[in-house]
Amino acid sequence: MNKIISLDEAEQRIETLCDLKIIRIHHPQGEVRAIFGSPTTESSFKSILGIGLLLLARRTGKLSSGQPVIESTSGSLGVGLAAAGMLLGHPVHLVSDINIPQITLQKIKYLGATMHLVSKPHPTLGMQQSREDQLHALLADNEEFYWPKQNDSDLNPEVYRRWLVPKIELQLKSMNRVDAGCFVVGSGGHFTAFAEMLNRYSIPSYVADRQGSVTFGGKPGFSILRGTGNQNTVPEVISRAMHLVRGVHVYTDEEAVEHCQRLAREGIFVGGSSGVAYAGSLDVMREVGNNAVVLTFFPDRGELYQDLI
């Protein structure tokens, strides 16, 4: 039986997971500095979020000891929440869809979480809406479940503010210069925390979004990309941070894959959302000019999406 750890031990675990490195990618017109969110196959920045969401909920009294947890996820957050549930003693129910990467599904099952997979997308609002509909149906039958509401809760960016930003800020101070930031947005948690950090130094932040996302006024549409953009709704987390968005650049799935492959040729193997982030960073570099240095964030490793990229 797995040993349940204390809240203080969980905080120490997060501190370790937040030891992310910044990789430098040189370009004729400047430089991209990318926070690498998944440095090993065993870790992901969504593990920081998963454990952090439950830890803060426990600390603030929103989540009781042993209370079941439910959330909708495209995959990576599910692994983080499943691990958090095992470590802190919470049964975890996750709503995802049949397109979830098999390795992610296997990790979640190994960690003991219960999966609820939807098989068909909503006619216009896609799999995200189908997952949300299923989640609400489960909540109606299980009133004791705690729903972290990653898309709407301020605990989402607070996890990054509290544990990840201080470590990234320390690295940036030793690098002397950053001219702009460019980040993808799912719920908007890491965008909010990083953009607030850069704003303290009067450095602007931009968004790289995918085609088919409604987050910044686009029309809903299908995408092969997971974990970036929103087909059905605008999360409250990013709605509260819109004042930090200097501009938005939008990319097709094909452009995301192209930029993943460009990175792969440099020995950097990342997923589709990172391809969007890299494409956006290059355009922001050109927009800012003067050999700009752009900070970005590569959320996940490419192995999870090898069939797509």
JSON list of C-alpha atoms in Angstrom, two decimals, residues 121-131 133 210 214 220-221 230-233:
[
{"chain": "A", "resi": 121, "resn": "PRO", "atom": "CA", "xyz": [-16.97, 15.21, -29.44]},
{"chain": "A", "resi": 122, "resn": "HIS", "atom": "CA", "xyz": [-19.72, 17.76, -28.95]},
{"chain": "A", "resi": 123, "resn": "PRO", "atom": "CA", "xyz": [-21.03, 18.67, -32.45]},
{"chain": "A", "resi": 124, "resn": "THR", "atom": "CA", "xyz": [-19.59, 22.20, -32.37]},
{"chain": "A", "resi": 125, "resn": "LEU", "atom": "CA", "xyz": [-17.59, 22.59, -29.15]},
{"chain": "A", "resi": 126, "resn": "GLY", "atom": "CA", "xyz": [-15.48, 19.44, -29.43]},
{"chain": "A", "resi": 127, "resn": "MET", "atom": "CA", "xyz": [-14.08, 16.97, -26.93]},
{"chain": "A", "resi": 128, "resn": "GLN", "atom": "CA", "xyz": [-13.55, 19.66, -24.29]},
{"chain": "A", "resi": 129, "resn": "GLN", "atom": "CA", "xyz": [-17.31, 20.20, -24.05]},
{"chain": "A", "resi": 130, "resn": "SER", "atom": "CA", "xyz": [-18.02, 16.46, -24.07]},
{"chain": "A", "resi": 131, "resn": "ARG", "atom": "CA", "xyz": [-15.59, 16.01, -21.19]},
{"chain": "A", "resi": 133, "resn": "ASP", "atom": "CA", "xyz": [-20.67, 17.47, -19.81]},
{"chain": "A", "resi": 210, "resn": "ARG", "atom": "CA", "xyz": [-3.82, 27.64, -32.06]},
{"chain": "A", "resi": 214, "resn": "VAL", "atom": "CA", "xyz": [-12.01, 30.72, -28.96]},
{"chain": "A", "resi": 220, "resn": "PRO", "atom": "CA", "xyz": [-14.19, 27.13, -32.59]},
{"chain": "A", "resi": 221, "resn": "GLY", "atom": "CA", "xyz": [-12.59, 24.38, -34.62]},
{"chain": "A", "resi": 230, "resn": "ASN", "atom": "CA", "xyz": [-9.97, 26.21, -25.93]},
{"chain": "A", "resi": 231, "resn": "GLN", "atom": "CA", "xyz": [-12.68, 25.13, -28.32]},
{"chain": "A", "resi": 232, "resn": "ASN", "atom": "CA", "xyz": [-15.67, 25.55, -26.00]},
{"chain": "A", "resi": 233, "resn": "THR", "atom": "CA", "xyz": [-15.10, 28.33, -23.46]}
]
